[in-house]
JSON list of C-alpha atoms in Angstrom, two decimals:
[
{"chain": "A", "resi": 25, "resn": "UNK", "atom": "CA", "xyz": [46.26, -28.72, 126.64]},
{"chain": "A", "resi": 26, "resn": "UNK", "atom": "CA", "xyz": [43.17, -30.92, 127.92]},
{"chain": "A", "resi": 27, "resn": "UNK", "atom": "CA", "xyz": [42.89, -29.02, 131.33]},
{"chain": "A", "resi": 28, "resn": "UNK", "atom": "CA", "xyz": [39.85, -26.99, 132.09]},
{"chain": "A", "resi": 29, "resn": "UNK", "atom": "CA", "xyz": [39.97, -23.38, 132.76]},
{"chain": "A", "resi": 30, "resn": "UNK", "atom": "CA", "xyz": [38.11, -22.08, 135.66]},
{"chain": "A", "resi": 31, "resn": "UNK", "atom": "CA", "xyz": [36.18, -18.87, 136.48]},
{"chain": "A", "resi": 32, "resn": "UNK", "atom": "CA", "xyz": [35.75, -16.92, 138.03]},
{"chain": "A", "resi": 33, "resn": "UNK", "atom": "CA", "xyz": [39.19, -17.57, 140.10]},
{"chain": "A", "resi": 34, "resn": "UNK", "atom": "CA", "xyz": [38.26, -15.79, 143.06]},
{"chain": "A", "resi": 35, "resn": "UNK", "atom": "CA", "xyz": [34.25, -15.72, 144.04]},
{"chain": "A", "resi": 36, "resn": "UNK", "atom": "CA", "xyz": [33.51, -14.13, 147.31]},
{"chain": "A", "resi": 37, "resn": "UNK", "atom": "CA", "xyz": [29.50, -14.11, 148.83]},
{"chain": "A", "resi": 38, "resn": "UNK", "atom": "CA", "xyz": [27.93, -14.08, 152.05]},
{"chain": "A", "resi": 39, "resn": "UNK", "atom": "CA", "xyz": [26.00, -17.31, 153.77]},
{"chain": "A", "resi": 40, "resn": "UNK", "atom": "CA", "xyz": [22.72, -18.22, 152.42]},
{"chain": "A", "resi": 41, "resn": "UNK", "atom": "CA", "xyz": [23.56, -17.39, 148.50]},
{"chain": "A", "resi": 42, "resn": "UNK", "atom": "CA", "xyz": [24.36, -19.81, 145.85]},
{"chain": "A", "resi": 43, "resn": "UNK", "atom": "CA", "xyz": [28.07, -20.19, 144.21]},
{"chain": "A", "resi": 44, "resn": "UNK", "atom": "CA", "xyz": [28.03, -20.49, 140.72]},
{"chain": "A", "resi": 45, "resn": "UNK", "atom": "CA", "xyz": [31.83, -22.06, 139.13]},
{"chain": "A", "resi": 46, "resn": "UNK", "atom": "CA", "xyz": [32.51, -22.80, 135.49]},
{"chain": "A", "resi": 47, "resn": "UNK", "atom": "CA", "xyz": [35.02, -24.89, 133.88]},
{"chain": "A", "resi": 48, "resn": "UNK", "atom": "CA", "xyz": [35.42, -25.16, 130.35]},
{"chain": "A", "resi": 49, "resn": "UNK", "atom": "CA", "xyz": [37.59, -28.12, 128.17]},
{"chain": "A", "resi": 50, "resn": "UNK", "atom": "CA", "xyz": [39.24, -28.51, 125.08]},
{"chain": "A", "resi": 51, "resn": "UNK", "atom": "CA", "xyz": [39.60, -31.75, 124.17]},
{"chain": "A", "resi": 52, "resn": "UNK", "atom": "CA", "xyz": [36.97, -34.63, 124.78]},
{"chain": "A", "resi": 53, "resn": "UNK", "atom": "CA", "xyz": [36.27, -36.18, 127.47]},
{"chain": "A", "resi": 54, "resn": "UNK", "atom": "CA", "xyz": [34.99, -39.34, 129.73]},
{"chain": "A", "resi": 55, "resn": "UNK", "atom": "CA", "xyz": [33.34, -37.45, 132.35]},
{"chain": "A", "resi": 56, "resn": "UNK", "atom": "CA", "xyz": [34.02, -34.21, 134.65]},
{"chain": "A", "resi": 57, "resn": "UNK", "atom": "CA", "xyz": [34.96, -34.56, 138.24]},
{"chain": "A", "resi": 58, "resn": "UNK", "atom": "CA", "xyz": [34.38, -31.30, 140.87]},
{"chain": "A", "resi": 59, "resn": "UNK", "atom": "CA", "xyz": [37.16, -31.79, 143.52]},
{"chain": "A", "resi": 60, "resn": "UNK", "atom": "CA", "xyz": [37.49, -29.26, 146.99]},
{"chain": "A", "resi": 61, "resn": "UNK", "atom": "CA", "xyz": [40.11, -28.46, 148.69]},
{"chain": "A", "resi": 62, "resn": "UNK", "atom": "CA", "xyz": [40.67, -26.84, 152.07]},
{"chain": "A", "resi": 63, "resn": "UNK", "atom": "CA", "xyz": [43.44, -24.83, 152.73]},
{"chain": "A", "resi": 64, "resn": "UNK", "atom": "CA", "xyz": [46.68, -26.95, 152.58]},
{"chain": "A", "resi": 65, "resn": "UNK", "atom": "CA", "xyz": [44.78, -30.10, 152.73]},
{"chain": "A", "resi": 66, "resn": "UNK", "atom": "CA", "xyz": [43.99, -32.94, 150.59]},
{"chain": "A", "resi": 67, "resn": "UNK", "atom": "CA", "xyz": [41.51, -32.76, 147.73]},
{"chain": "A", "resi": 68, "resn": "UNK", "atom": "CA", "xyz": [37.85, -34.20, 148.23]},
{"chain": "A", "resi": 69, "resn": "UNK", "atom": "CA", "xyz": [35.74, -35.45, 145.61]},
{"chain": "A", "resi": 70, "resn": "UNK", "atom": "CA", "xyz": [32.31, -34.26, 144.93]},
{"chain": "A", "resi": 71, "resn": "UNK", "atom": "CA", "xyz": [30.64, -35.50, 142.27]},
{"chain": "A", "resi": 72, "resn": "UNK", "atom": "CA", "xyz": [31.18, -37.19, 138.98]},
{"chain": "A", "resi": 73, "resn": "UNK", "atom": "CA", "xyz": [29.24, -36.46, 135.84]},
{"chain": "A", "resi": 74, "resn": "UNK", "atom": "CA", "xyz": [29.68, -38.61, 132.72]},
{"chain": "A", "resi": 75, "resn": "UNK", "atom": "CA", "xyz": [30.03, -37.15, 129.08]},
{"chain": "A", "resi": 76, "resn": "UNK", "atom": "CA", "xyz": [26.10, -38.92, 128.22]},
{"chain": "A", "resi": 77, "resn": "UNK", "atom": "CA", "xyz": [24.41, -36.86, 131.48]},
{"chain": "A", "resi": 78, "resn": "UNK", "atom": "CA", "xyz": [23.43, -33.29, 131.61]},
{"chain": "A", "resi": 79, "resn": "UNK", "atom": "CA", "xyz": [22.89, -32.42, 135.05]},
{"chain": "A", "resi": 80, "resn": "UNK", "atom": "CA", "xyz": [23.46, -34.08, 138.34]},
{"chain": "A", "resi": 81, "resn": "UNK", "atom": "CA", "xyz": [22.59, -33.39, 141.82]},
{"chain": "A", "resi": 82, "resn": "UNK", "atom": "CA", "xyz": [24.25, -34.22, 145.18]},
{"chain": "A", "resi": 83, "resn": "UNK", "atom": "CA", "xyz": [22.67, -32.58, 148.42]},
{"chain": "A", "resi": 84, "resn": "UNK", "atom": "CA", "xyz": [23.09, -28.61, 147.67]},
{"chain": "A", "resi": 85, "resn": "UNK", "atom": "CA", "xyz": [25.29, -29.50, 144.83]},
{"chain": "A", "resi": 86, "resn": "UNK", "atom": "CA", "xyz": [24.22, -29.28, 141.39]},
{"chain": "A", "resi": 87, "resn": "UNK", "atom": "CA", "xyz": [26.48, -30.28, 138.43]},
{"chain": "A", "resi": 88, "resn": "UNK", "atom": "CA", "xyz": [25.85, -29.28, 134.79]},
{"chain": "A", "resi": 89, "resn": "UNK", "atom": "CA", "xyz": [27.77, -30.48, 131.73]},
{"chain": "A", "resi": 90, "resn": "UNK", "atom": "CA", "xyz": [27.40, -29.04, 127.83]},
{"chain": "A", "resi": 91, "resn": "UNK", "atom": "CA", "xyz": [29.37, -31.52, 126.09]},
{"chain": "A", "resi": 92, "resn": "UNK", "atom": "CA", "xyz": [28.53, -29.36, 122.74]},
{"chain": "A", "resi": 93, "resn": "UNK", "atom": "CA", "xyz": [30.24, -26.25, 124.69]},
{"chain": "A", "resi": 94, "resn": "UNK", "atom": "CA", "xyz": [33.08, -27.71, 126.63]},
{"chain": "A", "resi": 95, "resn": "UNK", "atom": "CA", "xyz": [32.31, -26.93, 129.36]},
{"chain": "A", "resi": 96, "resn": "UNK", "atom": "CA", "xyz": [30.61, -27.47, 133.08]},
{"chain": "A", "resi": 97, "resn": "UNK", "atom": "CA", "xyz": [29.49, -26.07, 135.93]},
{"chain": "A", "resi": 98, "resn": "UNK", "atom": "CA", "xyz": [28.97, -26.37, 139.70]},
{"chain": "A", "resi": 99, "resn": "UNK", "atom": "CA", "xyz": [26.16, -24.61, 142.02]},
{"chain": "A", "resi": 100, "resn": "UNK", "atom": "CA", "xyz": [26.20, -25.04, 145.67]},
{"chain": "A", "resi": 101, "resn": "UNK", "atom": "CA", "xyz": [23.03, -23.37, 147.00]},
{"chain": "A", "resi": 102, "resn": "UNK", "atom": "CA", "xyz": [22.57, -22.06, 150.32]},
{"chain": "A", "resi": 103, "resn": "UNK", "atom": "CA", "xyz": [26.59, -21.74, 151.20]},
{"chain": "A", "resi": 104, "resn": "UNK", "atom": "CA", "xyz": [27.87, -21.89, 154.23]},
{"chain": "A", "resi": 105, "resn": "UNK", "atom": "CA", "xyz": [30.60, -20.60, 156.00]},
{"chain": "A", "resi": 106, "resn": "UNK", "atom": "CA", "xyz": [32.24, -23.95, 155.75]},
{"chain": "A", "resi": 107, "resn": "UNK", "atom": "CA", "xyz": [32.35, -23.84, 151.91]},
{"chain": "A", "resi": 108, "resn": "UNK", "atom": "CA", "xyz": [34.99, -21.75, 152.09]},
{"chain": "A", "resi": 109, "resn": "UNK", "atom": "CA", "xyz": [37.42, -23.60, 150.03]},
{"chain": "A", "resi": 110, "resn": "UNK", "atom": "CA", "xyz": [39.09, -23.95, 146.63]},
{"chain": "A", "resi": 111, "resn": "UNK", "atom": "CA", "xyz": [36.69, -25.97, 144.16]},
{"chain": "A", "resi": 112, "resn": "UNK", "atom": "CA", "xyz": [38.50, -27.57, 140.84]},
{"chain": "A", "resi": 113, "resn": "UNK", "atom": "CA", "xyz": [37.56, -29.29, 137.77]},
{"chain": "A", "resi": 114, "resn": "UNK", "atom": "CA", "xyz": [38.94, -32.44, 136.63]},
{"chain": "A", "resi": 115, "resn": "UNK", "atom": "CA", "xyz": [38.36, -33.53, 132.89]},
{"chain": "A", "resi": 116, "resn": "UNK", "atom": "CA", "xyz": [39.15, -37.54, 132.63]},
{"chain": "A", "resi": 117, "resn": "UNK", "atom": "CA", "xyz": [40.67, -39.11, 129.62]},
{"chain": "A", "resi": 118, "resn": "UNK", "atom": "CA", "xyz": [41.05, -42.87, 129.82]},
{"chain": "A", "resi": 119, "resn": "UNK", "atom": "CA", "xyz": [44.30, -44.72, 127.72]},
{"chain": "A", "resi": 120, "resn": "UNK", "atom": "CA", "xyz": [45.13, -48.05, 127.44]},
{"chain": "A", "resi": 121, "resn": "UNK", "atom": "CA", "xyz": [48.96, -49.13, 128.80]},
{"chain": "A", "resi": 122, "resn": "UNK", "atom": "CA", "xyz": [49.92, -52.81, 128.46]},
{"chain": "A", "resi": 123, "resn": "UNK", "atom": "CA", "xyz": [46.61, -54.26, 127.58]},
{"chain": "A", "resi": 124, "resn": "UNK", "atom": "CA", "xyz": [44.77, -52.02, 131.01]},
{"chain": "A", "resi": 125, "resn": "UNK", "atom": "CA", "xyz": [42.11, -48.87, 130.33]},
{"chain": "A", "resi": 126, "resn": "UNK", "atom": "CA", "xyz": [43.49, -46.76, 132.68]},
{"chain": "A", "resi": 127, "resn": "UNK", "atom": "CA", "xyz": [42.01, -43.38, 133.34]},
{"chain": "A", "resi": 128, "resn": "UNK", "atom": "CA", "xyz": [43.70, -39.80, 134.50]},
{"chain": "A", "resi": 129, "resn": "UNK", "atom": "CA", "xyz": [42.47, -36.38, 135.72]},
{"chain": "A", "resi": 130, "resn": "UNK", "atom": "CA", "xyz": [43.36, -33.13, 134.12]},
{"chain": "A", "resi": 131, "resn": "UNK", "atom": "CA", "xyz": [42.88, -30.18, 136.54]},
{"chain": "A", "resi": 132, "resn": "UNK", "atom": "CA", "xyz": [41.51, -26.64, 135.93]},
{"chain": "A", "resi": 133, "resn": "UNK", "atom": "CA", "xyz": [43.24, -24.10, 137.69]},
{"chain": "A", "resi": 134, "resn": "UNK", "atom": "CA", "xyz": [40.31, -23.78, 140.55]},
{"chain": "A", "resi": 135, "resn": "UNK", "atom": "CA", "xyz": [38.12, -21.17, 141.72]},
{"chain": "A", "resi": 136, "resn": "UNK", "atom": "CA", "xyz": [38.70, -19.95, 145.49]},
{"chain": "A", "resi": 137, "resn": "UNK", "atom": "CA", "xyz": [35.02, -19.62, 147.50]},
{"chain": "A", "resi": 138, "resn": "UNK", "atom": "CA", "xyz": [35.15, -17.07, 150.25]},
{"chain": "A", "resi": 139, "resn": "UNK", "atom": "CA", "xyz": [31.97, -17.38, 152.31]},
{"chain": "A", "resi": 140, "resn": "UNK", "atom": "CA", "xyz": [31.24, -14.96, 154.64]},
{"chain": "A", "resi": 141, "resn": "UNK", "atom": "CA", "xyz": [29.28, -15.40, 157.95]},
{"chain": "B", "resi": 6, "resn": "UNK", "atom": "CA", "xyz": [38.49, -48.18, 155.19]},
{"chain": "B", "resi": 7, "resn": "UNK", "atom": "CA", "xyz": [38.40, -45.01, 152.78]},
{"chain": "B", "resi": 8, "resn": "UNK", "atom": "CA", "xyz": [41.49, -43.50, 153.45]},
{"chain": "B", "resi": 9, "resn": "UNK", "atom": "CA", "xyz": [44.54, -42.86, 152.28]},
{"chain": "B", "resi": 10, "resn": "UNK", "atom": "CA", "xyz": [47.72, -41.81, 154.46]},
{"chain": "B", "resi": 11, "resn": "UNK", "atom": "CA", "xyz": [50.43, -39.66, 153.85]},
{"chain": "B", "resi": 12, "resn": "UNK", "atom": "CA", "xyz": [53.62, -39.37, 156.06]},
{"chain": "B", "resi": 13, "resn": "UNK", "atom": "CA", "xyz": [54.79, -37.59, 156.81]},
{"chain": "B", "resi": 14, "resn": "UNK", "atom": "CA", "xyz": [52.78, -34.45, 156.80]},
{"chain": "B", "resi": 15, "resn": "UNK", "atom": "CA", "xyz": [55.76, -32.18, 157.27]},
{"chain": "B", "resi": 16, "resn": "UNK", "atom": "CA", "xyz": [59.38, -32.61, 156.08]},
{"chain": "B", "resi": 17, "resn": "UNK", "atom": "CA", "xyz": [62.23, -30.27, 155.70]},
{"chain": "B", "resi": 18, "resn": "UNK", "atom": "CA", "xyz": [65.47, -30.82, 153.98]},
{"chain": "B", "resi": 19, "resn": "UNK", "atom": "CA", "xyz": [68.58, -29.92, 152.63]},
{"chain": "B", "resi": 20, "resn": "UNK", "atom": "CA", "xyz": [69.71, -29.85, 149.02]},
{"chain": "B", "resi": 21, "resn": "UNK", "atom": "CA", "xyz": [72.12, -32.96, 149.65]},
{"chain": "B", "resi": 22, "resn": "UNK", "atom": "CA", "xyz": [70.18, -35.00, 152.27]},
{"chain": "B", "resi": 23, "resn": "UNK", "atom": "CA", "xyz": [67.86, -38.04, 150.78]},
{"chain": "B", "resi": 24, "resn": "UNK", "atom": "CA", "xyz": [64.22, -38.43, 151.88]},
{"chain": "B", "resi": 25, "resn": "UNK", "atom": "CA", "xyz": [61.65, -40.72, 151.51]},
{"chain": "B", "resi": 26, "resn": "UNK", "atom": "CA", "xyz": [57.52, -39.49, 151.36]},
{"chain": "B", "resi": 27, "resn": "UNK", "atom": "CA", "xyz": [54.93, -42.26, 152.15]},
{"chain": "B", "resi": 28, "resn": "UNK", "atom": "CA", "xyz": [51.60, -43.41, 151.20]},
{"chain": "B", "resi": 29, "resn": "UNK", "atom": "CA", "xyz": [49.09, -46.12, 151.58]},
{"chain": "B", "resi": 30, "resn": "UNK", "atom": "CA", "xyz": [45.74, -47.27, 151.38]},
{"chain": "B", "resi": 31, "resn": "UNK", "atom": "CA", "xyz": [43.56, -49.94, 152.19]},
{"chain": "B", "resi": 32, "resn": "UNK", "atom": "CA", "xyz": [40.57, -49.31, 149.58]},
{"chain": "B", "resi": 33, "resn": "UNK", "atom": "CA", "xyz": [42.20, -52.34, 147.37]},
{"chain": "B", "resi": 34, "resn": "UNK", "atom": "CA", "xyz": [42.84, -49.80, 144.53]},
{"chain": "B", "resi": 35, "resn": "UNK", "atom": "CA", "xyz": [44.55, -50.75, 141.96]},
{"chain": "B", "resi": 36, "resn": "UNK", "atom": "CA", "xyz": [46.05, -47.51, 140.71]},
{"chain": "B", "resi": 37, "resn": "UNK", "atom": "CA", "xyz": [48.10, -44.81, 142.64]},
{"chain": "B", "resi": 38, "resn": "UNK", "atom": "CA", "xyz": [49.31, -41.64, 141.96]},
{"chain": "B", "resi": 39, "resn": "UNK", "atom": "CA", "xyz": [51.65, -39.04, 143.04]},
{"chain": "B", "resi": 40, "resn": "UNK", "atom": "CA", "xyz": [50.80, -35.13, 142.46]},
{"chain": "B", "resi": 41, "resn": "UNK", "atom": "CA", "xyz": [52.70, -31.89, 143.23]},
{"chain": "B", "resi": 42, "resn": "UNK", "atom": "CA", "xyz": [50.95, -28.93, 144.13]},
{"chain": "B", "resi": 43, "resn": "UNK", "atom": "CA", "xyz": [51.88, -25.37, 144.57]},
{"chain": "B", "resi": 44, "resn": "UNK", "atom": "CA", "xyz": [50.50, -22.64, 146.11]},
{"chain": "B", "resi": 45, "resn": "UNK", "atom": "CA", "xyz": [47.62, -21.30, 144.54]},
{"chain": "B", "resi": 46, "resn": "UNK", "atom": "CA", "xyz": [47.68, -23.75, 141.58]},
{"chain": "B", "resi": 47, "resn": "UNK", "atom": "CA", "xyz": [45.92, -27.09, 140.77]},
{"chain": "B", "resi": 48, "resn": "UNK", "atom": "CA", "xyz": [47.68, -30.63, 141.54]},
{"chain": "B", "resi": 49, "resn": "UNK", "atom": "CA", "xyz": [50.52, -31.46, 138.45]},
{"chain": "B", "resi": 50, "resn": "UNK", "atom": "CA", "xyz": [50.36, -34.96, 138.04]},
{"chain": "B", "resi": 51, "resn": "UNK", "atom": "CA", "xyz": [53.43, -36.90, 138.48]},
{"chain": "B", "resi": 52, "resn": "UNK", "atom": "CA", "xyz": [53.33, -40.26, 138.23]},
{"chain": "B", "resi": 53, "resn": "UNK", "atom": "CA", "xyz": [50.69, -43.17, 137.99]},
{"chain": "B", "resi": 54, "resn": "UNK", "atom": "CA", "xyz": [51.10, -46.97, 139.28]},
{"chain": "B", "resi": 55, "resn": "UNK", "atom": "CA", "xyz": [48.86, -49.40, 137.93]},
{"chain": "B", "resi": 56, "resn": "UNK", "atom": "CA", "xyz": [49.02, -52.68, 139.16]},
{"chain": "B", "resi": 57, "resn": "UNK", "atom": "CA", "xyz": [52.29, -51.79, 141.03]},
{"chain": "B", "resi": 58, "resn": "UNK", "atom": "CA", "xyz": [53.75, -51.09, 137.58]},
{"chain": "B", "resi": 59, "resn": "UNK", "atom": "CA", "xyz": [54.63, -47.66, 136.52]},
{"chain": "B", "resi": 60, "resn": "UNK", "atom": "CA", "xyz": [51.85, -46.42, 134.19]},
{"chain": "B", "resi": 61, "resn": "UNK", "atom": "CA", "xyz": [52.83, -42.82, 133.60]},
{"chain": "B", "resi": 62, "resn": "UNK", "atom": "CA", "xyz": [55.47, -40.75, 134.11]},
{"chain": "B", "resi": 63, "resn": "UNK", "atom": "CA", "xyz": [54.93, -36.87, 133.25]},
{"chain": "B", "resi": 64, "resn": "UNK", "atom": "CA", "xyz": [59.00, -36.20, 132.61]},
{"chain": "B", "resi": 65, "resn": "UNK", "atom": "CA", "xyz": [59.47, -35.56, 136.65]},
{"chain": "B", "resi": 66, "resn": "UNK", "atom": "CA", "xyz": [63.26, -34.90, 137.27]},
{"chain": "B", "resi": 67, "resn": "UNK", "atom": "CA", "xyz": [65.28, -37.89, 137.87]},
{"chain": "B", "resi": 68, "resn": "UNK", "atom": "CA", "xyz": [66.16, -36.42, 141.35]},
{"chain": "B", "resi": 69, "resn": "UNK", "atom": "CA", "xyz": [62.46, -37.68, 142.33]},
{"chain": "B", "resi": 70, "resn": "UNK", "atom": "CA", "xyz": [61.89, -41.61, 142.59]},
{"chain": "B", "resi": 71, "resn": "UNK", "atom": "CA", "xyz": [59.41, -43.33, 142.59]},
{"chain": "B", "resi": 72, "resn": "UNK", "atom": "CA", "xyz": [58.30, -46.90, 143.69]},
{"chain": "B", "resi": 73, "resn": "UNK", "atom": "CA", "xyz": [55.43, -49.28, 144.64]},
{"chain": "B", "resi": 74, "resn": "UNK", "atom": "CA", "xyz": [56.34, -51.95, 146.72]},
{"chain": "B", "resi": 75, "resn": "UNK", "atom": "CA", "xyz": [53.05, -54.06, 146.95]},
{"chain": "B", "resi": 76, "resn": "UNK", "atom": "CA", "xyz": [49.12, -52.77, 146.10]},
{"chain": "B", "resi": 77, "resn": "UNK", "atom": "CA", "xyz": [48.86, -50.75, 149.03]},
{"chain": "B", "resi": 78, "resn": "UNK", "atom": "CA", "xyz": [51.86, -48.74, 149.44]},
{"chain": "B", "resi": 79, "resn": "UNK", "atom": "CA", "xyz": [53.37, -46.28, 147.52]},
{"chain": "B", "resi": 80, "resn": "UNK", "atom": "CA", "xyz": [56.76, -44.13, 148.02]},
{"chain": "B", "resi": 81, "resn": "UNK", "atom": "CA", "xyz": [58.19, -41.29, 146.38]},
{"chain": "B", "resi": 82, "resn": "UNK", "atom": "CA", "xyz": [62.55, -41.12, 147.40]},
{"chain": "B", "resi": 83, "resn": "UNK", "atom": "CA", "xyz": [64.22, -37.53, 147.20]},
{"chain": "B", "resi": 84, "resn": "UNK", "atom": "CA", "xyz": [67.35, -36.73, 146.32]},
{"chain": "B", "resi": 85, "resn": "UNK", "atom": "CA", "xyz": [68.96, -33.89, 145.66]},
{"chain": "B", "resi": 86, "resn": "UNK", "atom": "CA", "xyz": [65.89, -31.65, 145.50]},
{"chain": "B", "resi": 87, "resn": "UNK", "atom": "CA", "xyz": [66.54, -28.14, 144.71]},
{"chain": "B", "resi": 88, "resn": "UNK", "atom": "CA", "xyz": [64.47, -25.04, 146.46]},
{"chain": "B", "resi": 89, "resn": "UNK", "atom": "CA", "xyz": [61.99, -25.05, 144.14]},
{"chain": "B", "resi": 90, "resn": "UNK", "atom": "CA", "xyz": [60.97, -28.45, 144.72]},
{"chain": "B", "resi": 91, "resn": "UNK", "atom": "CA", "xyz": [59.47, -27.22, 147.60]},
{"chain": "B", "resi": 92, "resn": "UNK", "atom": "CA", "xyz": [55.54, -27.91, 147.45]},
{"chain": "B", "resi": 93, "resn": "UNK", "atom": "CA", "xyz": [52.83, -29.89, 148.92]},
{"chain": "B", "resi": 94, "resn": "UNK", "atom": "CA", "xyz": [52.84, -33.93, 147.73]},
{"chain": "B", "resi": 95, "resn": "UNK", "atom": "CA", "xyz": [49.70, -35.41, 147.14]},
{"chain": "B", "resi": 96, "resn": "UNK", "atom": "CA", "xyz": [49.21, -39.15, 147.18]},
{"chain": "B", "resi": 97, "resn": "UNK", "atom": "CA", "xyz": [46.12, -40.53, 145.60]},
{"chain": "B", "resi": 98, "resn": "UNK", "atom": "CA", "xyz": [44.50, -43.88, 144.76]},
{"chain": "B", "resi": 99, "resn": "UNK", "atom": "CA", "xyz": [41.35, -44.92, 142.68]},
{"chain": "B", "resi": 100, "resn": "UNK", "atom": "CA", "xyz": [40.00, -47.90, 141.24]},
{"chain": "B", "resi": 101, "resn": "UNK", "atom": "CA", "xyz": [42.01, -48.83, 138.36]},
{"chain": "B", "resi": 102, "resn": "UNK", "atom": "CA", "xyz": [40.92, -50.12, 135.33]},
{"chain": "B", "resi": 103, "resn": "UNK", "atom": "CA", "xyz": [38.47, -51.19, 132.77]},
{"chain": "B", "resi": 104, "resn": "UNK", "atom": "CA", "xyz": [34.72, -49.53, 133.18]},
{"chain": "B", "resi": 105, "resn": "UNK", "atom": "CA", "xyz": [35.99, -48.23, 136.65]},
{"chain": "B", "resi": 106, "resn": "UNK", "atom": "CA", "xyz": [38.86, -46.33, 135.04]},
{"chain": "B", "resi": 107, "resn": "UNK", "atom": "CA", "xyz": [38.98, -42.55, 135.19]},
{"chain": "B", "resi": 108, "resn": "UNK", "atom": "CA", "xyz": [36.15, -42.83, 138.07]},
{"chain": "B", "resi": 109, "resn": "UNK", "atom": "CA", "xyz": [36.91, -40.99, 141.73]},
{"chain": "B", "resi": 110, "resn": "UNK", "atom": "CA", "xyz": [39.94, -40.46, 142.87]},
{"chain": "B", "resi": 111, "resn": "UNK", "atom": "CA", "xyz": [40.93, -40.68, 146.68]},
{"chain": "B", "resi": 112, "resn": "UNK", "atom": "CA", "xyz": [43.44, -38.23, 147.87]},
{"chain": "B", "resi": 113, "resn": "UNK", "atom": "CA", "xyz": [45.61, -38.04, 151.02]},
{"chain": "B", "resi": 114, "resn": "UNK", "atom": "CA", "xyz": [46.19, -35.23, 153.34]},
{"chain": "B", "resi": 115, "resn": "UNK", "atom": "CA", "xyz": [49.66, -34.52, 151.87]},
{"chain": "B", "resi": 116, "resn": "UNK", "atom": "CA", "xyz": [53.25, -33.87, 152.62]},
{"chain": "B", "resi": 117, "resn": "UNK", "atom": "CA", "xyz": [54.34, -30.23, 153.06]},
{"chain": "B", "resi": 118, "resn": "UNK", "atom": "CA", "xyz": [57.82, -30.08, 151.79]},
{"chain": "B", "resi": 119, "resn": "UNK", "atom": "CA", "xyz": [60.20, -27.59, 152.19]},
{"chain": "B", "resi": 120, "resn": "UNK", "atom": "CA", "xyz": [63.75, -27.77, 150.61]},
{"chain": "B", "resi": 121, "resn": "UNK", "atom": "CA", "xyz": [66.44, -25.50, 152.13]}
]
């Protein structure tokens, strides 16, 4: 299977500390994707990170990749209450279907963020 | 316009009634997918349109259908669904192909579906 595996599942911490999620691969890849979801709602995208870059930053958000290791992760510093969400990986491999490079996302199972005020 | 729309958000049916989920964007993607998700688990892709054409289809029961009548709309008819279809349907869009391929993908809000 090319889907990443998450951990830990379930992270729980109070405001103010960083969240620390990892996803590891099998398989290669074109680049990782960190997706959140609220409760029963659509997923959001957070940042992309291509299989040449190492680390990426977006506001609190800081994305690693170890292409050598399989495997990623995602640190949101500071947390706030309104983190509280489930965060998943996406690995994307592209294929080629009548003469088009397409591209699809393989999910890890996602790690649940409890943030408490 | 960086949306995409699902409707509608809620739908409840019977084994023998036939339904019809919604989706559509504006973004001028050229690639649209349909995901199921249950509880507690990551999105299972379904299918993939590219260029109104279906791209991929991950062996979904035949009892699920479906179709993209232009570049902005995409539908997904149910028939004959069986309890355990019940889930939340995710719509999504993204670029499409060529360098952009594999890049972000735009999801919708979903359609909570319960089969009775």
């Amino acid at each position: 299977s090319q889907q990443g595996e998450e951990d830990p599942q379930a992270l729980s911490i109070q405001e103010g500390e960083n969240a620390t999620m990892n996803c590891s691969y099998k398989t290669s890849i074109n680049n990782l994707q960190w997706y959140r979801q609220n409760s029963g709602r659509g997923l959001v995208h957070l940042i992309l990170i291509r299989s040449n870059e190492r680390e990426k930053h977006s506001g609190r958000l800081r994305v690693t990749l170890d292409t050598s290791k399989k495997s990623s992760s995602l640190l949101i510093t500071a947390s706030r209450a309104a983190d509280t969400a489930s965060y998943f990986c996406a690995t994307t491999r592209r294929y080629s279907d009548r003469g088009s490079t397409l591209g699809r996302l393989y999910f890890g199972r996602g790690t649940q963020l409890t943030v408490w005020p | 316009d960086t949306e995409v729309t699902q409707t509608p958000k809620h739908l409840v049916m019977g084994m023998t009634n036939k339904k019809s989920l919604k989706c559509e964007q504006h973004m001028g993607h050229r690639a649209m997918y349909w995901y199921k998700q249950k509880a507690k688990k990551p999105p299972e892709l379904m299918f993939v349109y590219s260029y109104e054409k279906l791209s991929i289809n991950e062996s979904v029961p035949s009892r699920f259908s479906p179709e993209c009548p232009n570049s902005s709309l995409l539908n997904l008819h149910l028939h004959a669904l069986q309890p355990e279809d019940s889930a939340l349907y995710l719509c999504a869009s993204s670029q499409g192909g060529g360098e952009l391929a594999g890049n972000e993908q735009f999801f919708g809000p979903g359609t909570r579906l319960t089969v009775l």
